[in-house]
Amino acid sequence: MFSFLAITILVSATVSPIFVNWLYDPWRKYAGYQKRNIMHSKDLCVLACIYRPDNVTSIINFLQALCPTLESPVSVCALHLIKISGRATSLFISHQKQKRSLSARSISENVILSFSNFWRNNCEIESVNVFTSISPTKFMHQDICTLALDELASFIVLPFHLKWLVDGSIESQDSIFRTLNCCVLERAPCSVGILIDHGNQVNSISRESSREQSLLVALIFFGGEDDREALVLAKHMSQHRNISLTIIHFVLSTGEIKSDWEKMQDSDRLRNMKPDFKEHREVTYIEETVSDGLETSNKIRSILHKYDFFIVGRRKDVETIQTAGLDYMNEYPELGAIGNLLASMETTERYSVLVVQQQISL
């Protein structure tokens, strides 16, 4: 009887976790049952993640460029992530509800003050809420995804793990935050963007700035879900009076080879942007014909000095002739072929890049 009970307990302890894992997927709560992306959101809610103090400036400057209006309001949630070891559970603090929390508020004081000033100076922003997450690195992606789900965010902005110097050399890198970005890209309940500062810090602009302080933005468009999402984001930014937007559409010299449905959606989105070409002189459309990935790479390299900010789609697992060969030397797969190309170029040019991934739906 004792042997039988011992074997039963052993079998139950082995089989039960496997059976439970098969029945219950903890990540399923983040699944995209609803459309939570920029394209289908009337009110844009952005979750901005802060890893290091130097992320604050570039994130805030990017949020200013989104140009919130009464017709398309923008609300912001800022999440300051702090690594901690030796603690089994995470500590999550809302600074709107716990205004007298001493330890977390002192750690995040600069972040809180920066976003408070940002809200004070941008009355068009609907709301700004600041949170702090103190947790082991293996749980940080859960905090990001849970907050995005609870706050009904439609876009998450993640800083890139590399930091460049002005001369183009790499100052520092953190593999932990790279892993974190990859986890969020796979599990996020909404669209995600990775913000890369190639020694540029995203030029600061405001509605009161002069025309001489305008931000030159380029959208690199090939087609597909991620590129269409990036196009909608670029349209938001084009409403800013001090932003000059250029849409660069790369097409094959021998004609497009893609599904009819994809081509129709791309054409429809571009057609919706054409009224902006007439209404806003600061919005232009350029069509570049290329025959392979090498020619695409050369043309992108030739325009680096012309723009301050590039917006590209991640386009994971999307193979086209325009980008053929660019995936073979993909140092940062989380950025996609074009994002990796812009991030890994050895150049002294200073620019920023936003790599956009549309919400992954079931």
Tab-separated table of C-alpha atoms in Angstrom:
chain	number	residue	atom	x	y	z
A	1	MET	CA	0.000	0.000	0.000
A	2	PHE	CA	2.836	2.401	0.866
A	3	SER	CA	4.559	1.692	-2.455
A	4	PHE	CA	1.313	2.227	-4.329
A	5	LEU	CA	0.682	5.585	-2.628
A	6	ALA	CA	4.262	6.717	-3.214
A	7	ILE	CA	4.027	5.877	-6.939
A	8	THR	CA	0.627	7.609	-7.179
A	9	ILE	CA	1.993	10.806	-5.620
A	10	LEU	CA	5.014	10.716	-7.910
A	11	VAL	CA	2.880	10.258	-11.028
A	12	SER	CA	0.439	12.992	-9.935
A	13	ALA	CA	3.250	15.435	-9.213
A	14	THR	CA	4.730	14.769	-12.667
A	15	VAL	CA	1.560	14.720	-14.748
A	16	SER	CA	-0.439	17.505	-13.046
A	17	PRO	CA	1.822	20.453	-14.029
A	18	ILE	CA	1.931	19.235	-17.617
A	19	PHE	CA	-1.857	18.881	-17.698
A	20	VAL	CA	-2.410	22.312	-16.110
A	21	ASN	CA	-0.004	23.984	-18.569
A	22	TRP	CA	-1.843	22.328	-21.430
A	23	LEU	CA	-5.224	23.581	-20.196
A	24	TYR	CA	-4.182	27.063	-19.023
A	25	ASP	CA	-2.025	29.535	-20.897
A	26	PRO	CA	-1.249	32.576	-18.678
A	27	TRP	CA	-0.391	34.619	-21.775
A	28	ARG	CA	-3.827	34.141	-23.272
A	29	LYS	CA	-5.195	37.148	-21.374
A	30	TYR	CA	-3.000	39.367	-23.564
A	31	ALA	CA	-4.330	37.871	-26.798
A	32	GLY	CA	-5.667	40.355	-29.349
A	33	TYR	CA	-9.392	39.627	-29.310
A	34	GLN	CA	-10.099	43.343	-29.746
A	35	LYS	CA	-8.560	45.839	-32.132
A	36	ARG	CA	-6.120	47.832	-30.016
A	37	ASN	CA	-3.881	49.553	-32.492
A	38	ILE	CA	-3.348	53.040	-33.853
A	39	MET	CA	-5.313	52.337	-37.010
A	40	HIS	CA	-8.561	51.479	-35.204
A	41	SER	CA	-8.240	53.833	-32.201
A	42	LYS	CA	-10.067	57.148	-32.108
A	43	ASP	CA	-8.476	58.071	-28.762
A	44	LEU	CA	-4.787	57.207	-28.804
A	45	CYS	CA	-3.458	55.905	-25.482
A	46	VAL	CA	0.329	55.527	-25.415
A	47	LEU	CA	2.243	53.498	-22.831
A	48	ALA	CA	5.783	54.917	-22.660
A	49	CYS	CA	8.386	52.730	-20.940
A	50	ILE	CA	11.444	54.219	-19.247
A	51	TYR	CA	14.480	51.994	-18.670
A	52	ARG	CA	17.206	54.576	-17.994
A	53	PRO	CA	17.106	58.293	-17.071
A	54	ASP	CA	18.366	59.249	-20.536
A	55	ASN	CA	15.258	57.658	-22.098
A	56	VAL	CA	13.006	60.391	-20.687
A	57	THR	CA	14.010	63.170	-23.086
A	58	SER	CA	13.635	61.153	-26.285
A	59	ILE	CA	10.314	59.638	-25.163
A	60	ILE	CA	8.820	63.025	-24.247
A	61	ASN	CA	10.009	64.617	-27.494
A	62	PHE	CA	8.398	61.764	-29.428
A	63	LEU	CA	5.116	62.231	-27.534
A	64	GLN	CA	5.159	65.947	-28.381
A	65	ALA	CA	5.465	65.029	-32.056
A	66	LEU	CA	2.215	63.005	-31.939
A	67	CYS	CA	0.298	66.290	-32.102
A	68	PRO	CA	-2.812	65.640	-29.946
A	69	THR	CA	-5.950	67.559	-30.949
A	70	LEU	CA	-9.584	67.679	-29.856
A	71	GLU	CA	-10.486	65.449	-32.809
A	72	SER	CA	-7.732	62.918	-32.051
A	73	PRO	CA	-6.850	63.160	-28.334
A	74	VAL	CA	-3.796	61.466	-26.840
A	75	SER	CA	-3.411	60.139	-23.311
A	76	VAL	CA	-0.092	58.961	-21.875
A	77	CYS	CA	0.903	56.341	-19.306
A	78	ALA	CA	4.565	56.426	-18.297
A	79	LEU	CA	6.041	53.302	-16.721
A	80	HIS	CA	9.428	53.537	-15.010
A	81	LEU	CA	10.954	50.042	-14.810
A	82	ILE	CA	13.541	49.398	-12.089
A	83	LYS	CA	15.533	46.182	-11.844
A	84	ILE	CA	15.703	44.477	-8.472
A	85	SER	CA	17.240	41.211	-7.295
A	86	GLY	CA	16.481	39.097	-4.251
A	87	ARG	CA	12.739	39.799	-4.300
A	88	ALA	CA	10.236	37.119	-5.296
A	89	THR	CA	7.306	39.426	-6.145
A	90	SER	CA	7.030	42.692	-8.048
A	91	LEU	CA	6.204	46.069	-6.521
A	92	PHE	CA	3.890	48.127	-8.731
A	93	ILE	CA	3.060	51.702	-7.747
A	94	SER	CA	0.655	54.236	-9.219
A	95	HIS	CA	1.899	57.684	-8.278
A	96	GLN	CA	-1.566	59.137	-8.752
A	97	LYS	CA	-2.968	56.939	-5.973
A	98	GLN	CA	0.081	56.760	-3.688
A	99	LYS	CA	1.447	60.277	-3.755
A	100	ARG	CA	3.308	59.861	-0.473
A	101	SER	CA	5.165	56.651	-1.246
A	102	LEU	CA	8.668	57.644	-0.190
A	103	SER	CA	11.038	55.039	-1.598
A	104	ALA	CA	9.519	54.603	-5.056
A	105	ARG	CA	8.756	58.301	-5.457
A	106	SER	CA	12.336	59.242	-4.623
A	107	ILE	CA	13.667	56.738	-7.157
A	108	SER	CA	11.282	57.940	-9.878
A	109	GLU	CA	11.282	61.616	-8.869
A	110	ASN	CA	12.949	62.826	-12.081
A	111	VAL	CA	10.552	60.789	-14.236
A	112	ILE	CA	7.526	62.126	-12.344
A	113	LEU	CA	8.675	65.737	-12.583
A	114	SER	CA	9.543	65.427	-16.279
A	115	PHE	CA	6.131	64.049	-17.237
A	116	SER	CA	4.343	66.520	-14.954
A	117	ASN	CA	6.071	69.385	-16.774
A	118	PHE	CA	5.279	67.726	-20.102
A	119	TRP	CA	1.561	67.636	-19.230
A	120	ARG	CA	1.654	71.212	-17.929
A	121	ASN	CA	3.248	72.470	-21.158
A	122	ASN	CA	0.996	70.453	-23.481
A	123	CYS	CA	-2.596	71.238	-22.603
A	124	GLU	CA	-3.825	69.174	-25.575
A	125	ILE	CA	-2.746	65.947	-23.835
A	126	GLU	CA	-5.841	64.370	-22.301
A	127	SER	CA	-4.088	62.813	-19.281
A	128	VAL	CA	-0.641	61.752	-18.056
A	129	ASN	CA	-0.280	58.990	-15.457
A	130	VAL	CA	3.055	57.816	-14.067
A	131	PHE	CA	3.737	54.346	-12.677
A	132	THR	CA	6.787	52.631	-11.211
A	133	SER	CA	7.499	48.912	-11.439
A	134	ILE	CA	10.205	47.465	-9.173
A	135	SER	CA	10.626	43.840	-10.127
A	136	PRO	CA	13.030	41.125	-11.286
A	137	THR	CA	13.808	41.421	-14.987
A	138	LYS	CA	12.035	38.140	-15.811
A	139	PHE	CA	8.707	39.678	-14.710
A	140	MET	CA	9.029	43.131	-16.293
A	141	HIS	CA	7.294	42.183	-19.544
A	142	GLN	CA	4.277	41.024	-17.512
A	143	ASP	CA	4.053	44.441	-15.834
A	144	ILE	CA	4.192	46.189	-19.218
A	145	CYS	CA	1.574	43.976	-20.865
A	146	THR	CA	-0.757	44.036	-17.838
A	147	LEU	CA	-0.657	47.829	-17.591
A	148	ALA	CA	-1.273	48.139	-21.349
A	149	LEU	CA	-4.270	45.833	-20.982
A	150	ASP	CA	-5.691	47.642	-17.944
A	151	GLU	CA	-5.236	51.143	-19.379
A	152	LEU	CA	-6.601	50.160	-22.822
A	153	ALA	CA	-3.373	51.282	-24.471
A	154	SER	CA	-3.200	51.158	-28.251
A	155	PHE	CA	0.542	51.739	-28.569
A	156	ILE	CA	3.569	50.806	-26.426
A	157	VAL	CA	6.857	52.692	-26.885
A	158	LEU	CA	9.997	50.795	-25.837
A	159	PRO	CA	13.511	52.295	-25.797
A	160	PHE	CA	16.157	50.384	-27.735
A	161	HIS	CA	18.791	48.638	-25.617
A	162	LEU	CA	21.761	50.335	-27.340
A	163	LYS	CA	23.021	53.851	-26.636
A	164	TRP	CA	25.165	55.697	-29.181
A	165	LEU	CA	27.640	58.519	-28.783
A	166	VAL	CA	27.578	61.574	-31.046
A	167	ASP	CA	30.390	60.154	-33.212
A	168	GLY	CA	28.328	57.032	-34.007
A	169	SER	CA	30.155	54.616	-31.683
A	170	ILE	CA	28.221	52.503	-29.179
A	171	GLU	CA	28.436	53.858	-25.637
A	172	SER	CA	26.565	51.103	-23.800
A	173	GLN	CA	24.234	48.179	-24.321
A	174	ASP	CA	22.036	46.120	-22.024
A	175	SER	CA	21.114	42.608	-23.133
A	176	ILE	CA	18.496	42.388	-20.359
A	177	PHE	CA	16.433	45.161	-21.922
A	178	ARG	CA	16.863	43.603	-25.352
A	179	THR	CA	15.319	40.378	-24.044
A	180	LEU	CA	12.564	42.426	-22.426
A	181	ASN	CA	11.748	44.159	-25.734
A	182	CYS	CA	11.565	40.806	-27.529
A	183	CYS	CA	9.160	39.417	-24.905
A	184	VAL	CA	6.884	42.455	-25.187
A	185	LEU	CA	6.855	42.225	-29.001
A	186	GLU	CA	5.685	38.614	-28.774
A	187	ARG	CA	3.017	39.098	-26.075
A	188	ALA	CA	1.803	42.706	-26.216
A	189	PRO	CA	-1.996	43.209	-26.325
A	190	CYS	CA	-1.606	46.198	-28.672
A	191	SER	CA	0.773	47.734	-31.211
A	192	VAL	CA	4.402	48.226	-30.212
A	193	GLY	CA	7.161	50.611	-31.264
A	194	ILE	CA	10.888	50.445	-30.502
A	195	LEU	CA	12.462	53.901	-30.353
A	196	ILE	CA	16.107	54.057	-31.447
A	197	ASP	CA	18.246	57.146	-30.828
A	198	HIS	CA	21.260	56.989	-33.101
A	199	GLY	CA	22.968	59.858	-31.282
A	200	ASN	CA	20.058	62.197	-31.986
A	201	GLN	CA	17.734	62.265	-28.924
A	202	VAL	CA	14.693	63.069	-31.155
A	203	ASN	CA	14.731	66.834	-31.665
A	204	SER	CA	12.455	68.704	-29.298
A	205	ILE	CA	9.598	70.561	-30.969
A	206	SER	CA	6.528	72.400	-29.766
A	207	ARG	CA	3.621	74.251	-31.305
A	208	GLU	CA	5.284	77.548	-30.392
A	209	SER	CA	8.577	76.614	-32.068
A	210	SER	CA	9.625	78.489	-35.163
A	211	ARG	CA	9.652	76.909	-38.602
A	212	GLU	CA	13.416	76.791	-38.463
A	213	GLN	CA	13.128	74.200	-35.670
A	214	SER	CA	11.033	71.772	-37.707
A	215	LEU	CA	11.541	68.008	-37.509
A	216	LEU	CA	12.188	66.220	-40.804
A	217	VAL	CA	10.393	62.858	-40.699
A	218	ALA	CA	10.626	60.086	-43.303
A	219	LEU	CA	8.282	57.104	-43.504
A	220	ILE	CA	9.843	54.178	-45.373
A	221	PHE	CA	6.943	52.250	-46.882
A	222	PHE	CA	7.015	48.818	-48.539
A	223	GLY	CA	3.543	47.527	-47.706
A	224	GLY	CA	1.982	45.145	-45.210
A	225	GLU	CA	0.260	45.440	-41.839
A	226	ASP	CA	3.178	46.971	-39.947
A	227	ASP	CA	3.863	49.552	-42.660
A	228	ARG	CA	0.200	50.556	-42.739
A	229	GLU	CA	0.249	50.990	-38.963
A	230	ALA	CA	3.376	53.135	-39.303
A	231	LEU	CA	1.601	55.179	-41.994
A	232	VAL	CA	-1.294	55.982	-39.642
A	233	LEU	CA	1.170	57.031	-36.937
A	234	ALA	CA	2.991	59.254	-39.438
A	235	LYS	CA	-0.339	60.849	-40.347
A	236	HIS	CA	-0.829	61.759	-36.668
A	237	MET	CA	2.594	63.400	-36.623
A	238	SER	CA	2.019	65.251	-39.893
A	239	GLN	CA	-0.676	67.379	-38.204
A	240	HIS	CA	2.056	69.144	-36.230
A	241	ARG	CA	2.851	72.510	-37.787
A	242	ASN	CA	6.596	72.024	-37.258
A	243	ILE	CA	6.898	68.534	-38.727
A	244	SER	CA	7.773	67.943	-42.362
A	245	LEU	CA	6.754	64.416	-43.424
A	246	THR	CA	8.058	62.568	-46.476
A	247	ILE	CA	6.565	59.216	-47.460
A	248	ILE	CA	9.118	57.167	-49.396
A	249	HIS	CA	7.398	54.261	-51.150
A	250	PHE	CA	9.793	51.562	-52.398
A	251	VAL	CA	8.365	49.656	-55.357
A	252	LEU	CA	9.832	47.069	-57.699
A	253	SER	CA	11.120	48.278	-61.030
A	254	THR	CA	9.522	45.184	-62.625
A	255	GLY	CA	6.128	45.610	-60.937
A	256	GLU	CA	4.732	44.586	-57.556
A	257	ILE	CA	4.530	40.911	-56.662
A	258	LYS	CA	2.133	40.572	-53.743
A	259	SER	CA	-1.388	39.337	-52.999
A	260	ASP	CA	-4.225	41.423	-54.444
A	261	TRP	CA	-5.741	41.985	-50.990
A	262	GLU	CA	-2.476	43.314	-49.538
A	263	LYS	CA	-1.975	45.582	-52.534
A	264	MET	CA	-5.528	46.925	-52.254
A	265	GLN	CA	-5.078	47.739	-48.552
A	266	ASP	CA	-1.750	49.471	-49.177
A	267	SER	CA	-3.208	51.505	-52.035
A	268	ASP	CA	-6.243	52.451	-49.951
A	269	ARG	CA	-4.123	53.728	-47.051
A	270	LEU	CA	-1.874	55.710	-49.358
A	271	ARG	CA	-4.934	57.123	-51.123
A	272	ASN	CA	-6.296	58.330	-47.774
A	273	MET	CA	-3.059	60.240	-47.257
A	274	LYS	CA	-3.222	62.033	-50.604
A	275	PRO	CA	-5.573	64.810	-49.383
A	276	ASP	CA	-2.860	65.641	-46.847
A	277	PHE	CA	-0.404	66.139	-49.703
A	278	LYS	CA	-2.608	68.965	-50.997
A	279	GLU	CA	-3.648	70.462	-47.639
A	280	HIS	CA	-0.209	70.381	-46.018
A	281	ARG	CA	2.794	71.523	-47.961
A	282	GLU	CA	4.940	69.759	-45.374
A	283	VAL	CA	3.690	66.308	-46.518
A	284	THR	CA	5.301	64.908	-49.660
A	285	TYR	CA	5.228	61.562	-51.438
A	286	ILE	CA	8.239	60.006	-53.195
A	287	GLU	CA	8.231	56.735	-55.114
A	288	GLU	CA	11.561	54.915	-55.370
A	289	THR	CA	11.997	51.990	-57.779
A	290	VAL	CA	14.419	49.269	-56.706
A	291	SER	CA	15.256	45.802	-57.997
A	292	ASP	CA	16.714	44.088	-54.905
A	293	GLY	CA	17.780	44.505	-51.281
A	294	LEU	CA	21.205	45.890	-52.161
A	295	GLU	CA	19.714	48.761	-54.132
A	296	THR	CA	17.263	49.435	-51.294
A	297	SER	CA	20.142	49.547	-48.812
A	298	ASN	CA	22.112	51.983	-50.955
A	299	LYS	CA	19.155	54.318	-51.404
A	300	ILE	CA	18.388	54.354	-47.682
A	301	ARG	CA	22.037	55.060	-46.876
A	302	SER	CA	22.014	57.979	-49.317
A	303	ILE	CA	19.133	59.742	-47.505
A	304	LEU	CA	20.361	59.405	-43.910
A	305	HIS	CA	21.628	62.987	-43.844
A	306	LYS	CA	18.321	64.412	-45.082
A	307	TYR	CA	16.045	63.424	-42.193
A	308	ASP	CA	15.991	63.568	-38.393
A	309	PHE	CA	13.475	60.795	-37.748
A	310	PHE	CA	12.651	57.583	-39.644
A	311	ILE	CA	9.487	55.503	-39.193
A	312	VAL	CA	9.523	51.916	-40.490
A	313	GLY	CA	7.411	48.804	-40.078
A	314	ARG	CA	8.957	45.750	-38.453
A	315	ARG	CA	7.571	43.383	-41.128
A	316	LYS	CA	8.538	40.187	-39.315
A	317	ASP	CA	8.748	37.132	-41.595
A	318	VAL	CA	7.635	39.216	-44.591
A	319	GLU	CA	9.859	38.449	-47.556
A	320	THR	CA	9.889	40.768	-50.559
A	321	ILE	CA	12.265	41.287	-53.446
A	322	GLN	CA	12.885	44.871	-52.270
A	323	THR	CA	14.437	43.560	-49.036
A	324	ALA	CA	15.951	40.335	-50.367
A	325	GLY	CA	19.317	39.629	-48.783
A	326	LEU	CA	18.913	42.112	-45.917
A	327	ASP	CA	17.822	39.378	-43.491
A	328	TYR	CA	21.050	37.378	-43.852
A	329	MET	CA	23.057	39.842	-41.748
A	330	ASN	CA	20.214	40.689	-39.359
A	331	GLU	CA	21.983	41.613	-36.127
A	332	TYR	CA	18.790	42.755	-34.391
A	333	PRO	CA	15.874	40.547	-35.531
A	334	GLU	CA	13.467	42.373	-33.220
A	335	LEU	CA	13.790	45.424	-35.505
A	336	GLY	CA	13.064	43.691	-38.793
A	337	ALA	CA	15.163	44.028	-41.944
A	338	ILE	CA	14.862	47.805	-42.457
A	339	GLY	CA	15.009	48.699	-38.762
A	340	ASN	CA	18.123	46.572	-38.365
A	341	LEU	CA	19.660	48.242	-41.416
A	342	LEU	CA	19.141	51.716	-39.943
A	343	ALA	CA	20.315	50.701	-36.455
A	344	SER	CA	23.456	48.849	-37.531
A	345	MET	CA	24.813	51.316	-40.108
A	346	GLU	CA	28.272	52.584	-39.244
A	347	THR	CA	27.815	56.287	-39.810
A	348	THR	CA	28.341	59.582	-38.052
A	349	GLU	CA	24.905	60.818	-39.139
A	350	ARG	CA	22.574	61.569	-36.220
A	351	TYR	CA	18.997	60.355	-36.561
A	352	SER	CA	16.272	58.495	-34.706
A	353	VAL	CA	14.216	55.498	-35.795
A	354	LEU	CA	10.831	54.164	-34.700
A	355	VAL	CA	10.162	50.530	-35.620
A	356	VAL	CA	6.410	49.805	-35.547
A	357	GLN	CA	4.703	46.443	-35.126
A	358	GLN	CA	0.928	46.293	-35.426
A	359	GLN	CA	-1.032	44.382	-32.811
A	360	ILE	CA	-0.739	40.635	-33.327
A	361	SER	CA	-4.302	39.340	-33.612
A	362	LEU	CA	-5.557	35.781	-33.238
